[in-house]
PDB file of C-alpha atoms and ligand atoms in Angstrom:
ATOM      1  CA  MET A   1     116.481 -65.130   9.569  1.00 94.00           C
ATOM      2  CA  LYS A   2     118.440 -62.006  10.456  1.00 98.00           C
ATOM      3  CA  ILE A   3     119.398 -59.197   8.108  1.00 98.00           C
ATOM      4  CA  GLY A   4     122.471 -57.042   8.650  1.00 98.00           C
ATOM      5  CA  ILE A   5     122.189 -53.448   7.489  1.00 98.00           C
ATOM      6  CA  MET A   6     125.402 -51.456   7.176  1.00 98.00           C
ATOM      7  CA  GLY A   7     125.369 -47.762   6.429  1.00 96.00           C
ATOM      8  CA  ALA A   8     128.372 -45.659   5.494  1.00 95.00           C
ATOM      9  CA  MET A   9     127.025 -42.425   6.990  1.00 91.00           C
ATOM     10  CA  PRO A  10     125.895 -41.833  10.600  1.00 91.00           C
ATOM     11  CA  GLU A  11     122.936 -39.753   9.356  1.00 89.00           C
ATOM     12  CA  LYS A  12     121.671 -42.752   7.407  1.00 87.00           C
ATOM     13  CA  ILE A  13     121.912 -44.929  10.473  1.00 93.00           C
ATOM     14  CA  ASP A  14     119.755 -42.452  12.403  1.00 92.00           C
ATOM     15  CA  SER A  15     117.044 -42.523   9.725  1.00 93.00           C
ATOM     16  CA  ILE A  16     117.002 -46.305   9.451  1.00 96.00           C
ATOM     17  CA  HIS A  17     117.091 -46.556  13.247  1.00 96.00           C
ATOM     18  CA  ALA A  18     113.832 -44.592  13.331  1.00 96.00           C
ATOM     19  CA  LEU A  19     112.169 -47.422  11.353  1.00 96.00           C
ATOM     20  CA  MET A  20     113.121 -49.999  14.000  1.00 97.00           C
ATOM     21  CA  SER A  21     111.116 -51.407  16.896  1.00 96.00           C
ATOM     22  CA  ASP A  22     112.223 -53.407  19.970  1.00 96.00           C
ATOM     23  CA  VAL A  23     115.705 -51.941  19.725  1.00 97.00           C
ATOM     24  CA  GLU A  24     118.618 -53.136  21.838  1.00 98.00           C
ATOM     25  CA  THR A  25     121.998 -51.456  21.459  1.00 98.00           C
ATOM     26  CA  ILE A  26     125.380 -53.149  21.925  1.00 98.00           C
ATOM     27  CA  GLU A  27     128.832 -51.577  21.576  1.00 97.00           C
ATOM     28  CA  ARG A  28     131.744 -53.681  20.261  1.00 96.00           C
ATOM     29  CA  GLY A  29     135.086 -52.651  18.845  1.00 96.00           C
ATOM     30  CA  GLY A  30     134.116 -49.018  18.545  1.00 96.00           C
ATOM     31  CA  ARG A  31     130.915 -49.809  16.624  1.00 97.00           C
ATOM     32  CA  ILE A  32     127.371 -49.467  17.881  1.00 97.00           C
ATOM     33  CA  TYR A  33     125.090 -52.322  16.804  1.00 98.00           C
ATOM     34  CA  HIS A  34     121.330 -51.756  16.961  1.00 98.00           C
ATOM     35  CA  ILE A  35     119.387 -55.013  17.146  1.00 98.00           C
ATOM     36  CA  GLY A  36     115.642 -54.917  16.518  1.00 98.00           C
ATOM     37  CA  LYS A  37     112.940 -55.289  13.881  1.00 98.00           C
ATOM     38  CA  ILE A  38     111.838 -53.504  10.722  1.00 97.00           C
ATOM     39  CA  SER A  39     108.476 -54.581   9.252  1.00 95.00           C
ATOM     40  CA  GLY A  40     108.567 -57.611  11.547  1.00 95.00           C
ATOM     41  CA  LYS A  41     111.943 -58.780  10.224  1.00 97.00           C
ATOM     42  CA  GLU A  42     114.930 -59.150  12.553  1.00 98.00           C
ATOM     43  CA  VAL A  43     117.708 -56.727  11.684  1.00 98.00           C
ATOM     44  CA  VAL A  44     121.073 -55.573  13.023  1.00 98.00           C
ATOM     45  CA  LEU A  45     121.989 -52.039  11.996  1.00 98.00           C
ATOM     46  CA  VAL A  46     125.495 -50.556  12.220  1.00 98.00           C
ATOM     47  CA  PHE A  47     127.600 -47.659  10.915  1.00 97.00           C
ATOM     48  CA  SER A  48     130.424 -49.294   8.931  1.00 97.00           C
ATOM     49  CA  ARG A  49     132.861 -46.398   9.268  1.00 97.00           C
ATOM     50  CA  TRP A  50     134.887 -45.612   6.165  1.00 97.00           C
ATOM     51  CA  GLY A  51     137.418 -47.656   4.272  1.00 98.00           C
ATOM     52  CA  LYS A  52     138.110 -51.326   3.662  1.00 98.00           C
ATOM     53  CA  VAL A  53     139.472 -52.374   7.058  1.00 98.00           C
ATOM     54  CA  ALA A  54     136.747 -50.647   9.084  1.00 98.00           C
ATOM     55  CA  SER A  55     133.940 -52.013   6.947  1.00 98.00           C
ATOM     56  CA  ALA A  56     135.440 -55.527   6.757  1.00 98.00           C
ATOM     57  CA  THR A  57     135.805 -55.835  10.527  1.00 98.00           C
ATOM     58  CA  THR A  58     132.272 -54.529  11.011  1.00 98.00           C
ATOM     59  CA  ALA A  59     130.920 -57.050   8.495  1.00 98.00           C
ATOM     60  CA  THR A  60     132.838 -59.832  10.259  1.00 98.00           C
ATOM     61  CA  SER A  61     131.229 -58.928  13.596  1.00 98.00           C
ATOM     62  CA  LEU A  62     127.785 -58.823  12.020  1.00 98.00           C
ATOM     63  CA  ILE A  63     128.325 -62.340  10.704  1.00 98.00           C
ATOM     64  CA  THR A  64     130.203 -64.063  13.535  1.00 98.00           C
ATOM     65  CA  GLU A  65     128.823 -62.299  16.590  1.00 98.00           C
ATOM     66  CA  PHE A  66     125.401 -61.090  15.529  1.00 98.00           C
ATOM     67  CA  LYS A  67     124.702 -64.096  13.293  1.00 98.00           C
ATOM     68  CA  ILE A  68     123.193 -62.311  10.317  1.00 98.00           C
ATOM     69  CA  ASP A  69     122.117 -64.372   7.290  1.00 98.00           C
ATOM     70  CA  HIS A  70     122.019 -61.596   4.665  1.00 98.00           C
ATOM     71  CA  LEU A  71     123.678 -58.221   4.385  1.00 98.00           C
ATOM     72  CA  ILE A  72     122.467 -54.977   2.823  1.00 98.00           C
ATOM     73  CA  PHE A  73     125.016 -52.155   2.527  1.00 98.00           C
ATOM     74  CA  THR A  74     123.854 -48.624   1.857  1.00 97.00           C
ATOM     75  CA  GLY A  75     126.003 -45.584   1.156  1.00 97.00           C
ATOM     76  CA  VAL A  76     127.052 -42.951  -1.342  1.00 97.00           C
ATOM     77  CA  ALA A  77     129.559 -43.249  -4.190  1.00 96.00           C
ATOM     78  CA  GLY A  78     131.294 -41.326  -6.916  1.00 96.00           C
ATOM     79  CA  ALA A  79     130.196 -41.997 -10.500  1.00 96.00           C
ATOM     80  CA  SER A  80     132.881 -43.105 -12.935  1.00 96.00           C
ATOM     81  CA  ASN A  81     130.324 -43.984 -15.620  1.00 97.00           C
ATOM     82  CA  PRO A  82     129.660 -40.658 -17.402  1.00 95.00           C
ATOM     83  CA  ASP A  83     125.981 -41.572 -17.889  1.00 97.00           C
ATOM     84  CA  LEU A  84     125.392 -41.450 -14.148  1.00 97.00           C
ATOM     85  CA  ASN A  85     124.238 -38.275 -12.419  1.00 95.00           C
ATOM     86  CA  ILE A  86     124.017 -37.155  -8.840  1.00 95.00           C
ATOM     87  CA  GLY A  87     120.926 -38.764  -7.312  1.00 97.00           C
ATOM     88  CA  ASP A  88     121.085 -41.920  -9.444  1.00 98.00           C
ATOM     89  CA  ILE A  89     121.360 -45.272  -7.687  1.00 98.00           C
ATOM     90  CA  VAL A  90     123.879 -48.031  -8.398  1.00 98.00           C
ATOM     91  CA  ILE A  91     122.948 -51.518  -7.212  1.00 98.00           C
ATOM     92  CA  SER A  92     125.972 -53.806  -7.133  1.00 98.00           C
ATOM     93  CA  LYS A  93     126.103 -56.598  -9.645  1.00 98.00           C
ATOM     94  CA  CYS A  94     129.852 -57.033  -9.206  1.00 98.00           C
ATOM     95  CA  LEU A  95     132.482 -55.420  -7.024  1.00 98.00           C
ATOM     96  CA  TYR A  96     136.279 -55.377  -7.141  1.00 98.00           C
ATOM     97  CA  GLN A  97     139.136 -53.669  -5.255  1.00 98.00           C
ATOM     98  CA  HIS A  98     140.721 -51.129  -7.576  1.00 98.00           C
ATOM     99  CA  ASP A  99     143.732 -50.637  -5.280  1.00 98.00           C
ATOM    100  CA  MET A 100     144.601 -54.346  -5.010  1.00 98.00           C
ATOM    101  CA  ASP A 101     147.888 -55.012  -6.773  1.00 98.00           C
ATOM    102  CA  ALA A 102     149.995 -57.995  -5.747  1.00 98.00           C
ATOM    103  CA  ARG A 103     151.833 -58.237  -9.045  1.00 97.00           C
ATOM    104  CA  PRO A 104     153.966 -60.100  -9.967  1.00 97.00           C
ATOM    105  CA  LEU A 105     152.585 -62.675  -7.527  1.00 96.00           C
ATOM    106  CA  MET A 106     148.982 -62.354  -8.708  1.00 96.00           C
ATOM    107  CA  PRO A 107     147.271 -60.643 -11.639  1.00 97.00           C
ATOM    108  CA  ARG A 108     146.290 -57.000 -11.087  1.00 97.00           C
ATOM    109  CA  HIS A 109     143.140 -56.691  -8.892  1.00 98.00           C
ATOM    110  CA  GLU A 110     143.078 -60.363  -7.900  1.00 98.00           C
ATOM    111  CA  ILE A 111     142.554 -60.907  -4.160  1.00 98.00           C
ATOM    112  CA  PRO A 112     145.615 -62.887  -3.014  1.00 97.00           C
ATOM    113  CA  LEU A 113     145.125 -66.602  -2.418  1.00 95.00           C
ATOM    114  CA  THR A 114     141.513 -66.649  -3.587  1.00 95.00           C
ATOM    115  CA  GLY A 115     141.698 -66.475  -7.368  1.00 96.00           C
ATOM    116  CA  ILE A 116     138.884 -63.921  -7.147  1.00 97.00           C
ATOM    117  CA  THR A 117     138.824 -60.504  -8.775  1.00 98.00           C
ATOM    118  CA  PHE A 118     135.084 -59.755  -8.919  1.00 98.00           C
ATOM    119  CA  PHE A 119     132.650 -60.499  -6.114  1.00 98.00           C
ATOM    120  CA  LYS A 120     129.104 -61.053  -7.296  1.00 98.00           C
ATOM    121  CA  ALA A 121     126.148 -59.803  -5.273  1.00 98.00           C
ATOM    122  CA  ASP A 122     123.185 -62.069  -4.562  1.00 98.00           C
ATOM    123  CA  SER A 123     120.628 -62.161  -7.364  1.00 97.00           C
ATOM    124  CA  ILE A 124     117.569 -62.225  -5.078  1.00 97.00           C
ATOM    125  CA  LEU A 125     118.814 -59.243  -3.093  1.00 98.00           C
ATOM    126  CA  ILE A 126     119.611 -57.453  -6.368  1.00 98.00           C
ATOM    127  CA  GLY A 127     116.001 -58.083  -7.426  1.00 98.00           C
ATOM    128  CA  LYS A 128     114.670 -56.714  -4.155  1.00 97.00           C
ATOM    129  CA  ALA A 129     116.898 -53.668  -4.346  1.00 98.00           C
ATOM    130  CA  SER A 130     115.769 -53.042  -7.928  1.00 98.00           C
ATOM    131  CA  ALA A 131     112.086 -53.211  -6.962  1.00 97.00           C
ATOM    132  CA  ALA A 132     112.797 -50.916  -3.996  1.00 98.00           C
ATOM    133  CA  ALA A 133     114.636 -48.396  -6.216  1.00 98.00           C
ATOM    134  CA  ASP A 134     111.833 -48.463  -8.780  1.00 97.00           C
ATOM    135  CA  LYS A 135     109.302 -47.666  -6.078  1.00 97.00           C
ATOM    136  CA  LEU A 136     111.429 -44.934  -4.513  1.00 97.00           C
ATOM    137  CA  LEU A 137     112.275 -43.158  -7.764  1.00 98.00           C
ATOM    138  CA  ALA A 138     108.669 -43.279  -8.992  1.00 96.00           C
ATOM    139  CA  THR A 139     107.524 -41.317  -5.949  1.00 95.00           C
ATOM    140  CA  LEU A 140     110.656 -39.303  -5.190  1.00 96.00           C
ATOM    141  CA  SER A 141     109.005 -35.893  -5.315  1.00 94.00           C
ATOM    142  CA  GLU A 142     106.599 -37.017  -2.566  1.00 95.00           C
ATOM    143  CA  LYS A 143     109.528 -37.954  -0.355  1.00 95.00           C
ATOM    144  CA  ILE A 144     111.969 -35.116  -1.023  1.00 96.00           C
ATOM    145  CA  PRO A 145     110.958 -31.474  -1.614  1.00 95.00           C
ATOM    146  CA  VAL A 146     111.223 -30.555  -5.294  1.00 95.00           C
ATOM    147  CA  SER A 147     113.286 -27.481  -4.367  1.00 95.00           C
ATOM    148  CA  MET A 148     115.902 -29.764  -2.819  1.00 95.00           C
ATOM    149  CA  LEU A 149     115.928 -32.085  -5.836  1.00 96.00           C
ATOM    150  CA  GLU A 150     116.390 -29.010  -8.039  1.00 95.00           C
ATOM    151  CA  LYS A 151     119.251 -27.764  -5.862  1.00 94.00           C
ATOM    152  CA  PHE A 152     121.195 -30.905  -6.698  1.00 94.00           C
ATOM    153  CA  SER A 153     119.913 -31.002 -10.312  1.00 94.00           C
ATOM    154  CA  ILE A 154     118.150 -34.305  -9.682  1.00 96.00           C
ATOM    155  CA  ARG A 155     115.638 -34.290 -12.562  1.00 94.00           C
ATOM    156  CA  SER A 156     115.018 -37.825 -13.776  1.00 95.00           C
ATOM    157  CA  PRO A 157     117.004 -40.094 -11.493  1.00 97.00           C
ATOM    158  CA  LYS A 158     117.511 -43.714 -12.506  1.00 98.00           C
ATOM    159  CA  PHE A 159     118.988 -46.858 -11.055  1.00 98.00           C
ATOM    160  CA  ILE A 160     121.352 -49.289 -12.709  1.00 98.00           C
ATOM    161  CA  LEU A 161     122.804 -52.679 -11.853  1.00 98.00           C
ATOM    162  CA  GLY A 162     126.495 -52.029 -12.091  1.00 98.00           C
ATOM    163  CA  THR A 163     130.130 -52.687 -11.299  1.00 98.00           C
ATOM    164  CA  ILE A 164     131.512 -50.976  -8.206  1.00 98.00           C
ATOM    165  CA  ALA A 165     135.212 -50.344  -7.578  1.00 98.00           C
ATOM    166  CA  THR A 166     136.378 -50.110  -3.964  1.00 98.00           C
ATOM    167  CA  GLY A 167     139.630 -48.715  -2.589  1.00 98.00           C
ATOM    168  CA  ASP A 168     141.103 -46.877   0.367  1.00 98.00           C
ATOM    169  CA  GLN A 169     141.028 -43.566  -1.465  1.00 96.00           C
ATOM    170  CA  PHE A 170     138.455 -40.842  -1.885  1.00 95.00           C
ATOM    171  CA  ILE A 171     138.574 -40.280  -5.660  1.00 95.00           C
ATOM    172  CA  SER A 172     138.348 -36.580  -6.353  1.00 92.00           C
ATOM    173  CA  ASP A 173     140.441 -35.982  -9.441  1.00 92.00           C
ATOM    174  CA  ARG A 174     139.822 -36.839 -13.063  1.00 92.00           C
ATOM    175  CA  GLU A 175     143.194 -38.491 -13.604  1.00 95.00           C
ATOM    176  CA  HIS A 176     142.556 -40.993 -10.851  1.00 96.00           C
ATOM    177  CA  THR A 177     139.130 -41.870 -12.273  1.00 96.00           C
ATOM    178  CA  ALA A 178     140.634 -42.146 -15.768  1.00 96.00           C
ATOM    179  CA  ALA A 179     143.307 -44.532 -14.486  1.00 97.00           C
ATOM    180  CA  ILE A 180     140.660 -46.776 -12.895  1.00 98.00           C
ATOM    181  CA  MET A 181     138.553 -46.673 -16.078  1.00 97.00           C
ATOM    182  CA  ALA A 182     141.574 -47.457 -18.254  1.00 98.00           C
ATOM    183  CA  GLU A 183     142.021 -50.729 -16.385  1.00 97.00           C
ATOM    184  CA  LYS A 184     138.349 -51.656 -15.945  1.00 98.00           C
ATOM    185  CA  PRO A 185     136.151 -49.593 -18.314  1.00 98.00           C
ATOM    186  CA  GLU A 186     133.016 -51.316 -17.027  1.00 97.00           C
ATOM    187  CA  THR A 187     133.390 -49.553 -13.638  1.00 98.00           C
ATOM    188  CA  ASP A 188     130.237 -47.565 -12.865  1.00 98.00           C
ATOM    189  CA  ALA A 189     131.009 -46.164  -9.418  1.00 98.00           C
ATOM    190  CA  VAL A 190     133.866 -45.777  -6.950  1.00 98.00           C
ATOM    191  CA  GLU A 191     133.654 -46.001  -3.183  1.00 98.00           C
ATOM    192  CA  MET A 192     135.586 -47.196  -0.143  1.00 98.00           C
ATOM    193  CA  GLU A 193     133.823 -50.201   1.421  1.00 98.00           C
ATOM    194  CA  GLY A 194     131.738 -52.384  -0.912  1.00 98.00           C
ATOM    195  CA  ALA A 195     134.240 -54.927  -2.224  1.00 98.00           C
ATOM    196  CA  ALA A 196     135.798 -55.316   1.240  1.00 98.00           C
ATOM    197  CA  VAL A 197     132.418 -56.212   2.713  1.00 98.00           C
ATOM    198  CA  ALA A 198     131.827 -58.452  -0.315  1.00 98.00           C
ATOM    199  CA  GLN A 199     135.092 -60.294   0.370  1.00 98.00           C
ATOM    200  CA  VAL A 200     134.041 -61.023   3.951  1.00 98.00           C
ATOM    201  CA  CYS A 201     130.592 -62.185   2.787  1.00 98.00           C
ATOM    202  CA  SER A 202     132.236 -64.416   0.200  1.00 98.00           C
ATOM    203  CA  ASP A 203     134.492 -65.978   2.863  1.00 98.00           C
ATOM    204  CA  TYR A 204     131.505 -66.736   5.125  1.00 98.00           C
ATOM    205  CA  GLY A 205     128.973 -67.641   2.415  1.00 98.00           C
ATOM    206  CA  ILE A 206     126.626 -64.766   3.275  1.00 98.00           C
ATOM    207  CA  SER A 207     124.452 -63.217   0.564  1.00 98.00           C
ATOM    208  CA  PHE A 208     124.757 -59.458   0.151  1.00 98.00           C
ATOM    209  CA  VAL A 209     123.972 -56.450  -1.970  1.00 98.00           C
ATOM    210  CA  VAL A 210     125.487 -52.957  -2.020  1.00 98.00           C
ATOM    211  CA  VAL A 211     123.241 -49.986  -2.817  1.00 98.00           C
ATOM    212  CA  ARG A 212     124.912 -46.632  -3.530  1.00 98.00           C
ATOM    213  CA  THR A 213     123.436 -43.217  -4.189  1.00 97.00           C
ATOM    214  CA  ILE A 214     125.655 -41.191  -6.515  1.00 96.00           C
ATOM    215  CA  SER A 215     126.924 -38.194  -4.514  1.00 95.00           C
ATOM    216  CA  ASP A 216     129.646 -36.927  -6.863  1.00 93.00           C
ATOM    217  CA  GLN A 217     131.198 -37.552 -10.215  1.00 89.00           C
ATOM    218  CA  ALA A 218     134.615 -38.626  -8.935  1.00 86.00           C
ATOM    219  CA  GLY A 219     136.434 -35.434  -9.869  1.00 84.00           C
ATOM    220  CA  HIS A 220     134.297 -34.437 -12.839  1.00 77.00           C
ATOM    221  CA  THR A 221     131.983 -31.929 -11.196  1.00 70.00           C
ATOM    222  CA  SER A 222     132.361 -28.835  -9.127  1.00 57.00           C
ATOM    223  CA  GLU A 223     132.012 -28.782  -5.371  1.00 69.00           C
ATOM    224  CA  LEU A 224     128.862 -30.237  -3.917  1.00 79.00           C
ATOM    225  CA  ASP A 225     127.450 -29.315  -0.528  1.00 88.00           C
ATOM    226  CA  PHE A 226     128.202 -32.811   0.761  1.00 90.00           C
ATOM    227  CA  PRO A 227     126.695 -32.483   4.269  1.00 92.00           C
ATOM    228  CA  LEU A 228     123.481 -31.043   2.788  1.00 94.00           C
ATOM    229  CA  PHE A 229     123.355 -33.811   0.184  1.00 94.00           C
ATOM    230  CA  ILE A 230     123.666 -36.456   2.902  1.00 94.00           C
ATOM    231  CA  LYS A 231     121.093 -34.803   5.138  1.00 94.00           C
ATOM    232  CA  GLU A 232     118.456 -33.957   2.535  1.00 94.00           C
ATOM    233  CA  ILE A 233     118.930 -36.563  -0.189  1.00 96.00           C
ATOM    234  CA  ALA A 234     121.106 -39.616   0.554  1.00 96.00           C
ATOM    235  CA  ARG A 235     119.686 -40.161   4.039  1.00 95.00           C
ATOM    236  CA  LEU A 236     116.150 -40.376   2.625  1.00 96.00           C
ATOM    237  CA  TYR A 237     117.236 -42.599  -0.249  1.00 97.00           C
ATOM    238  CA  SER A 238     118.744 -45.103   2.205  1.00 97.00           C
ATOM    239  CA  GLU A 239     115.774 -44.986   4.529  1.00 96.00           C
ATOM    240  CA  HIS A 240     113.281 -45.683   1.732  1.00 97.00           C
ATOM    241  CA  MET A 241     115.456 -48.280   0.023  1.00 97.00           C
ATOM    242  CA  VAL A 242     115.768 -50.280   3.245  1.00 97.00           C
ATOM    243  CA  LYS A 243     112.091 -49.821   4.088  1.00 96.00           C
ATOM    244  CA  ASN A 244     110.966 -50.865   0.605  1.00 97.00           C
ATOM    245  CA  MET A 245     113.301 -53.877   0.595  1.00 97.00           C
ATOM    246  CA  LEU A 246     112.051 -55.125   3.952  1.00 97.00           C
ATOM    247  CA  ASP A 247     108.392 -54.182   3.460  1.00 91.00           C
ATOM    248  CA  GLU A 248     107.812 -56.756   0.793  1.00 71.00           C
ATOM    249  CA  GLU A 249     105.517 -59.573   1.784  1.00 60.00           C
ATOM    250  CA  GLU A 250     107.738 -62.472   0.899  1.00 54.00           C
ATOM    251  CA  SER A 251     110.792 -62.883   3.056  1.00 49.00           C
ATOM    252  CA  ILE A 252     114.364 -62.609   1.903  1.00 51.00           C
ATOM    253  CA  THR A 253     114.772 -66.334   1.397  1.00 45.00           C
ATOM    254  CA  GLU A 254     117.864 -68.406   1.294  1.00 39.00           C
ATOM    255  CA  SER A 255     119.330 -67.577  -2.035  1.00 38.00           C
ATOM    256  CA  GLY A 256     122.748 -69.108  -1.913  1.00 34.00           C
ATOM    257  CA  ALA A 257     126.054 -67.643  -0.978  1.00 33.00           C
ATOM    258  CA  CYS A 258     127.634 -64.957  -3.035  1.00 33.00           C
ATOM    259  CA  GLU A 259     129.739 -66.625  -5.632  1.00 40.00           C
ATOM    260  CA  ALA A 260     133.046 -65.546  -6.887  1.00 38.00           C
ATOM    261  CA  ALA A 261     132.807 -64.338 -10.436  1.00 40.00           C
ATOM    262  CA  ALA A 262     136.472 -64.832 -11.101  1.00 36.00           C
ATOM    263  CA  ALA A 263     135.941 -65.294 -14.798  1.00 34.00           C
ATOM    264  CA  LEU A 264     133.995 -62.080 -15.315  1.00 37.00           C
ATOM    265  CA  GLY A 265     135.950 -59.559 -17.304  1.00 33.00           C
ATOM    266  CA  VAL A 266     139.306 -60.641 -15.911  1.00 28.00           C
TER     267      VAL A 266
HETATM  268  N1  SAH B 301     133.724 -35.768   1.360  1.00 51.56           N
HETATM  269  C1  SAH B 301     132.860 -36.184   2.428  1.00 51.56           C
HETATM  270  C2  SAH B 301     133.327 -37.444   3.025  1.00 51.56           C
HETATM  271  C3  SAH B 301     133.038 -38.602   2.184  1.00 51.56           C
HETATM  272  S1  SAH B 301     133.257 -39.858   3.141  1.00 51.56           S
HETATM  273  C4  SAH B 301     132.756 -35.123   3.467  1.00 51.56           C
HETATM  274  O1  SAH B 301     133.238 -34.058   3.221  1.00 51.56           O
HETATM  275  O2  SAH B 301     132.149 -35.372   4.509  1.00 51.56           O
HETATM  276  C5  SAH B 301     133.625 -41.179   2.276  1.00 51.56           C
HETATM  277  C6  SAH B 301     132.402 -41.995   1.988  1.00 51.56           C
HETATM  278  O3  SAH B 301     131.895 -41.616   0.728  1.00 51.56           O
HETATM  279  C7  SAH B 301     132.741 -43.425   1.928  1.00 51.56           C
HETATM  280  O4  SAH B 301     131.671 -44.195   2.457  1.00 51.56           O
HETATM  281  C8  SAH B 301     132.904 -43.695   0.432  1.00 51.56           C
HETATM  282  O5  SAH B 301     132.542 -45.021   0.132  1.00 51.56           O
HETATM  283  C9  SAH B 301     131.966 -42.709  -0.207  1.00 51.56           C
HETATM  284  N2  SAH B 301     132.347 -42.034  -1.450  1.00 51.56           N
HETATM  285  C10 SAH B 301     131.549 -41.103  -2.066  1.00 51.56           C
HETATM  286  N3  SAH B 301     132.153 -40.589  -3.154  1.00 51.56           N
HETATM  287  C11 SAH B 301     133.359 -41.197  -3.251  1.00 51.56           C
HETATM  288  C12 SAH B 301     134.454 -41.057  -4.156  1.00 51.56           C
HETATM  289  N4  SAH B 301     134.431 -40.175  -5.166  1.00 51.56           N
HETATM  290  N5  SAH B 301     135.559 -41.814  -3.954  1.00 51.56           N
HETATM  291  C13 SAH B 301     135.598 -42.686  -2.929  1.00 51.56           C
HETATM  292  N6  SAH B 301     134.603 -42.842  -2.023  1.00 51.56           N
HETATM  293  C14 SAH B 301     133.474 -42.119  -2.173  1.00 51.56           C
END
């Protein structure tokens, strides 16, 4: 059993790489794949790059060339749900592509020729990610200096199982977020890779989960020191989430392919 780990930030890759043993590195298509073990489990770690095409081609390589069985994606996202704060975690329940629009051929947001609008993450991986988030958030002040948590106003961070909207746009103005929410009010977070990776996993029958740390409020907050946030907060979140998910005694067992949740909210 091999687990693919994709990260959307190079800094996160470095931190997760430090957890690995027996590492072999292979370059393909402009990506660097690190093959090795974490807590005795075989993993392949790679930086996805940003956007739908980059992350989809990377996911395809992980599946077809590196033969992964499960995929964990870790990155940051903007919150569209007003109850979410910087430092909260969103674990994907469902993902869709907010910029997909093949009308009048297909309904808004439906992926052409699939009948699918929402991709559903794997329930076992969601459970593992939830347990990992619980553990991380309960001991956060031991992992990240309190002064740094204060700097980003991270006071009582939480995790939710939510709906993630993916598109080839960095969402940084309120109007854009409002337009996405007007069409799908259940959207919790916006990012640029998740539902593309989910589409590839759906095509190949690979189970997956996407875990996102909220880095911004998609146009609703003032400027954040993004590089500092990645270095001091998001990097550590990803490292501990992956470690906690893979540390568990029981293995990530076969839990069925991700199913299309075409009926959900469409
Ligand atoms: N602004 C950053 C770059 C963000 S890079 C900088 O200055 O370095 C884009 C990554 O952030 C992608 O992986 C994307 O998925 C994620 N992301 C975070 N917030 C986002 C938002 N509001 N809209 C879209 N993608 C976001």
